Short mmCIF file of C-alpha atoms in Angstrom, two decimals:
data_model
loop_
_atom_site.label_atom_id
_atom_site.label_comp_id
_atom_site.label_asym_id
_atom_site.label_seq_id
_atom_site.Cartn_x
_atom_site.Cartn_y
_atom_site.Cartn_z
CA MET A 1 -111.21 55.16 -23.68
CA GLY A 2 -107.96 53.77 -22.47
CA GLY A 3 -107.42 56.40 -19.82
CA GLU A 4 -105.23 56.08 -16.79
CA GLU A 5 -108.05 54.39 -14.91
CA SER A 6 -107.78 51.28 -17.19
CA ARG A 7 -104.06 50.68 -16.86
CA PRO A 8 -103.16 47.33 -15.10
CA ALA A 9 -101.85 47.65 -11.62
CA PRO A 10 -98.04 47.19 -11.39
CA THR A 11 -96.85 43.74 -10.25
CA PRO A 12 -95.35 44.05 -6.78
CA SER A 13 -91.71 43.07 -6.47
CA PRO A 14 -91.21 39.74 -4.61
CA ARG A 15 -90.07 40.18 -1.07
CA TRP A 16 -86.47 39.08 -0.45
CA THR A 17 -86.25 36.07 1.84
CA PRO A 18 -82.93 35.36 3.54
CA PRO A 19 -81.54 31.86 2.85
CA PRO A 20 -81.91 29.34 5.63
CA PRO A 21 -78.93 29.14 7.97
CA ARG A 22 -76.29 26.71 6.80
CA THR A 23 -76.06 23.52 8.80
CA PRO A 24 -72.47 23.20 10.00
CA SER A 25 -70.62 20.13 8.74
CA PRO A 26 -70.10 17.51 11.42
CA PRO A 27 -66.55 17.41 12.74
CA PRO A 28 -64.40 14.61 11.31
CA PRO A 29 -64.37 11.47 13.45
CA LYS A 30 -61.65 11.35 16.04
CA LYS A 31 -58.71 9.09 15.20
CA GLU A 32 -57.97 8.37 18.86
CA PHE A 33 -59.73 7.01 21.90
CA ASP A 34 -59.77 9.17 25.01
CA LYS A 35 -57.71 6.62 26.92
CA GLU A 36 -55.43 3.69 26.16
CA TRP A 37 -57.45 0.57 25.41
CA ARG A 38 -54.43 -1.55 26.37
CA GLU A 39 -52.63 0.04 29.28
CA THR A 40 -48.88 0.15 28.86
CA LEU A 41 -45.99 1.42 30.96
CA TRP A 42 -43.53 3.35 28.80
CA SER A 43 -40.75 4.27 31.22
CA LYS A 44 -37.11 3.27 30.84
CA GLU A 45 -37.37 1.65 34.28
CA GLU A 46 -40.13 -0.62 32.95
CA ARG A 47 -38.05 -1.45 29.88
CA ASP A 48 -35.03 -2.40 32.01
CA HIS A 49 -37.23 -4.40 34.39
CA MET A 50 -38.68 -6.50 31.54
CA VAL A 51 -35.20 -7.08 30.08
CA ASP A 52 -33.97 -8.35 33.46
CA GLU A 53 -37.04 -10.57 33.91
CA LEU A 54 -36.53 -12.20 30.52
CA ARG A 55 -32.79 -12.62 31.04
CA SER A 56 -33.42 -14.56 34.23
CA PHE A 57 -36.53 -16.41 33.01
CA LYS A 58 -36.85 -19.86 34.59
CA LEU A 59 -38.08 -22.66 32.35
CA SER A 60 -40.64 -25.16 33.59
CA ASP A 61 -38.36 -27.87 32.19
CA PRO A 62 -34.68 -26.81 32.50
CA ASP A 63 -33.58 -29.75 30.33
CA VAL A 64 -35.18 -28.11 27.30
CA GLY A 65 -32.50 -25.42 27.19
CA GLN A 66 -34.39 -22.79 25.16
CA LEU A 67 -38.03 -22.15 24.48
CA ARG A 68 -38.37 -22.59 20.72
CA CYS A 69 -40.59 -20.05 18.93
CA LEU A 70 -41.51 -20.72 15.30
CA LEU A 71 -42.15 -17.61 13.22
CA TYR A 72 -44.18 -17.85 10.02
CA GLY A 73 -46.34 -15.62 7.85
CA PRO A 74 -46.61 -13.93 4.45
CA VAL A 75 -43.54 -12.82 2.52
CA GLY A 76 -42.38 -9.40 3.67
CA ALA A 77 -44.32 -9.36 6.95
CA GLY A 78 -41.15 -8.85 9.03
CA LYS A 79 -40.23 -12.26 10.47
CA SER A 80 -36.46 -11.81 10.24
CA SER A 81 -36.73 -8.16 11.27
CA PHE A 82 -38.57 -9.21 14.43
CA ILE A 83 -35.74 -11.60 15.36
CA ASN A 84 -33.20 -8.83 14.81
CA SER A 85 -35.33 -6.38 16.80
CA VAL A 86 -35.47 -8.74 19.80
CA ASN A 87 -31.71 -9.18 19.60
CA ASN A 88 -31.30 -5.39 19.42
CA VAL A 89 -33.21 -4.97 22.67
CA PHE A 90 -31.03 -7.41 24.59
CA GLN A 91 -27.79 -6.15 23.06
CA ASN A 92 -28.95 -2.53 23.43
CA ARG A 93 -27.58 -1.81 19.96
CA ILE A 94 -28.49 -2.35 16.32
CA THR A 95 -27.67 -5.92 15.22
CA GLY A 96 -28.17 -8.00 12.07
CA GLY A 97 -28.18 -11.68 12.94
CA ALA A 98 -31.11 -12.73 10.71
CA LEU A 99 -30.69 -11.63 7.10
CA VAL A 100 -33.47 -9.37 5.85
CA ALA A 101 -34.43 -8.77 2.23
CA ALA A 102 -34.21 -5.13 1.19
CA ALA A 103 -37.13 -5.48 -1.22
CA SER A 104 -40.51 -6.76 -0.18
CA GLY A 105 -42.15 -9.52 -2.19
CA LEU A 106 -39.18 -11.88 -2.00
CA SER A 107 -38.52 -14.37 0.79
CA PHE A 108 -34.91 -14.04 1.89
CA THR A 109 -35.11 -17.04 4.22
CA THR A 110 -34.42 -20.32 2.42
CA THR A 111 -33.18 -22.63 5.20
CA TYR A 112 -34.41 -23.74 8.60
CA ASP A 113 -32.03 -22.18 11.12
CA THR A 114 -32.19 -21.56 14.84
CA HIS A 115 -31.50 -18.00 15.95
CA TYR A 116 -30.29 -17.76 19.54
CA ILE A 117 -30.34 -14.49 21.46
CA GLN A 118 -27.05 -13.42 22.95
CA GLY A 119 -26.69 -12.63 26.61
CA ARG A 120 -24.46 -9.95 28.02
CA SER A 121 -20.78 -10.24 27.27
CA GLY A 122 -19.50 -13.44 28.86
CA GLU A 123 -23.00 -14.74 29.67
CA LYS A 124 -24.69 -17.79 28.22
CA ARG A 125 -27.39 -17.29 25.61
CA LEU A 126 -30.89 -16.38 26.72
CA PRO A 127 -33.54 -19.05 27.42
CA PHE A 128 -35.42 -18.63 24.14
CA ALA A 129 -34.68 -19.10 20.44
CA PHE A 130 -36.41 -18.45 17.13
CA ASN A 131 -36.87 -20.43 13.96
CA ASP A 132 -37.58 -18.31 10.91
CA VAL A 133 -39.04 -19.99 7.85
CA MET A 134 -39.62 -19.14 4.20
CA GLY A 135 -42.59 -16.83 3.62
CA LEU A 136 -46.06 -18.03 2.64
CA GLU A 137 -47.28 -17.08 -0.83
CA THR A 138 -50.34 -17.67 -2.97
CA GLN A 139 -51.18 -21.05 -4.52
CA ASN A 140 -48.13 -23.34 -4.80
CA ASN A 141 -45.49 -20.66 -4.32
CA GLY A 142 -43.41 -20.02 -1.21
CA LEU A 143 -43.13 -22.32 1.79
CA HIS A 144 -45.09 -25.58 1.72
CA PRO A 145 -47.40 -25.68 4.79
CA ASN A 146 -46.38 -29.28 5.50
CA ASP A 147 -42.85 -28.10 6.28
CA ILE A 148 -44.21 -25.76 8.96
CA ILE A 149 -46.13 -28.69 10.41
CA ASN A 150 -42.91 -30.75 10.30
CA ALA A 151 -41.18 -27.91 12.18
CA LEU A 152 -43.94 -27.82 14.80
CA LYS A 153 -43.36 -31.51 15.48
CA GLY A 154 -39.56 -31.18 15.53
CA HIS A 155 -38.86 -33.19 12.36
CA LEU A 156 -36.86 -30.52 10.48
CA PRO A 157 -33.06 -30.66 10.88
CA GLU A 158 -30.92 -27.57 11.32
CA GLY A 159 -30.01 -26.09 7.94
CA TYR A 160 -32.81 -27.87 6.07
CA GLU A 161 -33.35 -26.17 2.69
CA PHE A 162 -36.99 -25.43 1.93
CA ASN A 163 -38.51 -26.66 -1.31
CA PRO A 164 -41.92 -25.13 -2.13
CA PHE A 165 -42.95 -28.19 -4.16
CA HIS A 166 -41.53 -31.03 -2.09
CA PRO A 167 -41.87 -30.83 1.71
CA LEU A 168 -39.63 -33.08 3.78
CA SER A 169 -41.04 -36.59 3.97
CA ASP A 170 -40.41 -39.20 6.64
CA GLN A 171 -38.66 -41.29 3.97
CA LYS A 172 -35.75 -38.83 3.76
CA LYS A 173 -32.65 -39.56 5.83
CA GLU A 174 -32.50 -35.99 7.20
CA PHE A 175 -36.03 -36.32 8.65
CA ILE A 176 -35.77 -36.40 12.49
CA GLN A 177 -37.75 -39.52 13.33
CA ASN A 178 -37.77 -39.20 17.12
CA PRO A 179 -37.51 -35.51 17.99
CA SER A 180 -36.82 -34.48 21.56
CA LEU A 181 -38.91 -31.87 23.32
CA SER A 182 -36.10 -29.40 22.62
CA ASP A 183 -36.54 -29.96 18.86
CA LYS A 184 -40.27 -29.23 18.94
CA THR A 185 -41.96 -25.84 18.73
CA HIS A 186 -43.18 -24.43 22.04
CA CYS A 187 -45.02 -21.39 20.66
CA LEU A 188 -46.26 -20.65 17.13
CA VAL A 189 -45.91 -16.97 16.22
CA SER A 190 -47.81 -15.65 13.20
CA ILE A 191 -46.20 -12.51 11.78
CA VAL A 192 -48.52 -10.20 9.81
CA SER A 193 -48.16 -6.62 8.61
CA ALA A 194 -50.71 -4.11 9.91
CA ASP A 195 -50.85 -2.18 6.64
CA LYS A 196 -51.50 -5.34 4.59
CA ILE A 197 -53.74 -7.45 6.84
CA SER A 198 -56.94 -6.35 5.08
CA ARG A 199 -55.40 -7.19 1.67
CA MET A 200 -53.97 -10.62 2.45
CA SER A 201 -54.88 -13.19 -0.20
CA GLU A 202 -57.42 -15.89 0.60
CA ASP A 203 -54.81 -18.50 -0.30
CA VAL A 204 -52.36 -17.26 2.34
CA ILE A 205 -55.10 -16.91 4.97
CA ALA A 206 -56.27 -20.46 4.25
CA LYS A 207 -52.71 -21.78 4.65
CA MET A 208 -52.30 -19.92 7.95
CA LYS A 209 -55.59 -21.29 9.26
CA ASN A 210 -54.59 -24.85 8.37
CA ILE A 211 -51.27 -24.45 10.16
CA ARG A 212 -53.04 -22.96 13.17
CA ALA A 213 -55.46 -25.89 13.23
CA GLU A 214 -52.58 -28.38 13.37
CA ALA A 215 -50.87 -26.37 16.12
CA SER A 216 -54.14 -26.35 18.06
CA ARG A 217 -54.42 -30.12 17.66
CA LEU A 218 -50.90 -30.40 19.12
CA LYS A 219 -51.94 -27.95 21.90
CA ILE A 220 -49.11 -25.58 20.94
CA PRO A 221 -49.87 -22.01 22.08
CA GLN A 222 -50.19 -19.31 19.43
CA VAL A 223 -49.89 -15.55 19.14
CA VAL A 224 -49.87 -12.99 16.33
CA VAL A 225 -47.14 -10.35 16.17
CA MET A 226 -48.52 -7.47 14.09
CA THR A 227 -45.70 -5.46 12.54
CA MET A 228 -45.51 -2.10 10.75
CA PRO A 229 -48.18 -0.22 12.75
CA ASP A 230 -46.49 3.02 11.70
CA LYS A 231 -47.46 2.30 8.07
CA ALA A 232 -51.08 1.67 9.04
CA CYS A 233 -51.57 4.76 11.23
CA GLU A 234 -50.13 8.26 10.92
CA LEU A 235 -50.49 8.82 14.68
CA VAL A 236 -48.20 5.88 15.40
CA ASN A 237 -45.82 7.02 12.68
CA LYS A 238 -45.40 10.28 14.60
CA ASP A 239 -45.40 8.77 18.11
CA VAL A 240 -45.22 5.05 18.90
CA LYS A 241 -46.79 5.68 22.31
CA ARG A 242 -50.11 6.56 20.62
CA ILE A 243 -50.48 2.96 19.42
CA PHE A 244 -53.04 1.95 22.03
CA TYR A 245 -54.99 5.17 21.58
CA SER A 246 -55.26 4.60 17.83
CA LYS A 247 -58.64 3.56 16.42
CA ALA A 248 -56.96 2.47 13.17
CA ILE A 249 -54.63 0.04 14.98
CA LYS A 250 -57.47 -1.46 17.01
CA GLU A 251 -59.44 -1.92 13.79
CA LYS A 252 -56.48 -3.67 12.14
CA MET A 253 -56.13 -5.95 15.15
CA GLN A 254 -59.85 -6.78 14.99
CA ILE A 255 -59.50 -7.68 11.29
CA CYS A 256 -56.53 -9.86 12.19
CA SER A 257 -58.54 -11.54 14.96
CA ASN A 258 -61.45 -12.21 12.60
CA GLU A 259 -59.28 -13.54 9.77
CA LEU A 260 -56.99 -15.80 11.80
CA GLY A 261 -59.30 -16.70 14.66
CA LEU A 262 -57.17 -15.59 17.62
CA PRO A 263 -58.51 -13.43 20.46
CA MET A 264 -57.45 -9.78 20.61
CA ASN A 265 -55.26 -10.34 23.70
CA CYS A 266 -53.11 -12.73 21.63
CA ILE A 267 -52.42 -10.08 18.98
CA LEU A 268 -49.27 -8.14 19.83
CA PRO A 269 -48.40 -5.03 17.80
CA VAL A 270 -44.70 -4.16 17.53
CA LYS A 271 -42.60 -1.75 15.53
CA ASN A 272 -39.53 -3.57 14.24
CA TYR A 273 -36.17 -1.92 13.90
CA HIS A 274 -35.73 -1.32 10.20
CA GLU A 275 -34.64 2.21 9.31
CA GLU A 276 -33.49 3.32 12.76
CA GLY A 277 -29.81 3.85 13.44
CA ARG A 278 -30.17 4.02 17.21
CA MET A 279 -32.23 2.40 19.93
CA ASP A 280 -35.69 3.66 20.90
CA ASN A 281 -37.23 3.07 24.34
CA ASP A 282 -40.85 3.02 23.11
CA MET A 283 -40.15 0.48 20.36
CA ASP A 284 -38.33 -1.66 22.94
CA ILE A 285 -41.37 -1.63 25.24
CA LEU A 286 -43.64 -3.06 22.52
CA ILE A 287 -41.09 -5.74 21.61
CA LEU A 288 -40.57 -6.69 25.26
CA ASN A 289 -44.32 -6.86 25.93
CA ALA A 290 -44.66 -9.26 23.00
CA MET A 291 -41.69 -11.38 24.13
CA THR A 292 -42.98 -11.60 27.70
CA GLN A 293 -46.32 -12.98 26.50
CA ILE A 294 -44.66 -15.40 24.05
CA MET A 295 -42.33 -16.71 26.76
CA ASN A 296 -45.14 -17.15 29.28
CA PHE A 297 -47.30 -19.04 26.78
CA ALA A 298 -44.41 -21.29 25.73
CA ASN A 299 -43.47 -21.98 29.33
CA ASP A 300 -47.08 -22.81 30.20
CA TYR A 301 -47.00 -25.36 27.38
CA LEU A 302 -43.96 -27.07 28.93
CA TRP A 303 -45.60 -27.04 32.34
CA ASN A 304 -48.75 -28.67 30.95
CA LEU A 305 -46.69 -31.38 29.27
CA GLN A 306 -44.98 -32.09 32.59
CA GLN A 307 -48.30 -32.36 34.41
CA HIS A 308 -49.64 -34.87 31.92
CA ALA A 309 -46.38 -36.85 32.07
CA ASN A 310 -46.57 -36.98 35.89
CA GLN A 311 -50.08 -38.41 35.73
CA LYS A 312 -49.03 -41.39 33.61
#
């Protein structure tokens, strides 16, 4: 008993099965569009042409003197830097007319001053000017929105010192009771930073919307200048000319449009002069594109006022 015939049959070894082929990982999404979604001419000839056009810009109402552009926005968004950058373009050198805070988070602007843009040596100043105001902050800090509304209507005097808790009232002697058209704002320019637009506080956004609503009631045209695109997109940081290929920049502009309620064609990205020690043609092009649109909108506003005045 128990011979070889009764031994259990050996268990066959399992057949080796090759693993299924690995599915290749999808390529990372492209950071650029295949073509510019906002066509732009980048040549030096185009830069010089826009400079000449703005130097010789004809106002709808010559008695106004300068088109007045009011710049406002969160602390550190680059309001004063934008004024300096525009002046750089027309002086073709680095300038420093509007004082800029070295550290972000603090508003360097404390008074209401008009910044004129110099013409060429011996020429009169250019037909547009800027008013920079104290930055907006959360809750009751920073600029009081009523002072921006006073500025829109032309009630703020030159050199007025901002007080976050007490906006200028019509009972104060410095309040301009009967402002001329030259005193009033002809275009409201919101300045926001591309790298911070998605993190702006609800308080600041609410203040900006209220100011926009008052400007709309007064029929004052509005644009957004979106600064610091190089901090929001590595492609732009390497090459400014990639700005309108960048998906990240278009996304930031869409967020800006949604938050502030302006159409995309009124959102103008620029790279301010900040660290640069010499002029840059591509940065100039963005600044000049923004200024051309601002000037046209402001001039249209004057023209519309004239048409309504002629009908009375």
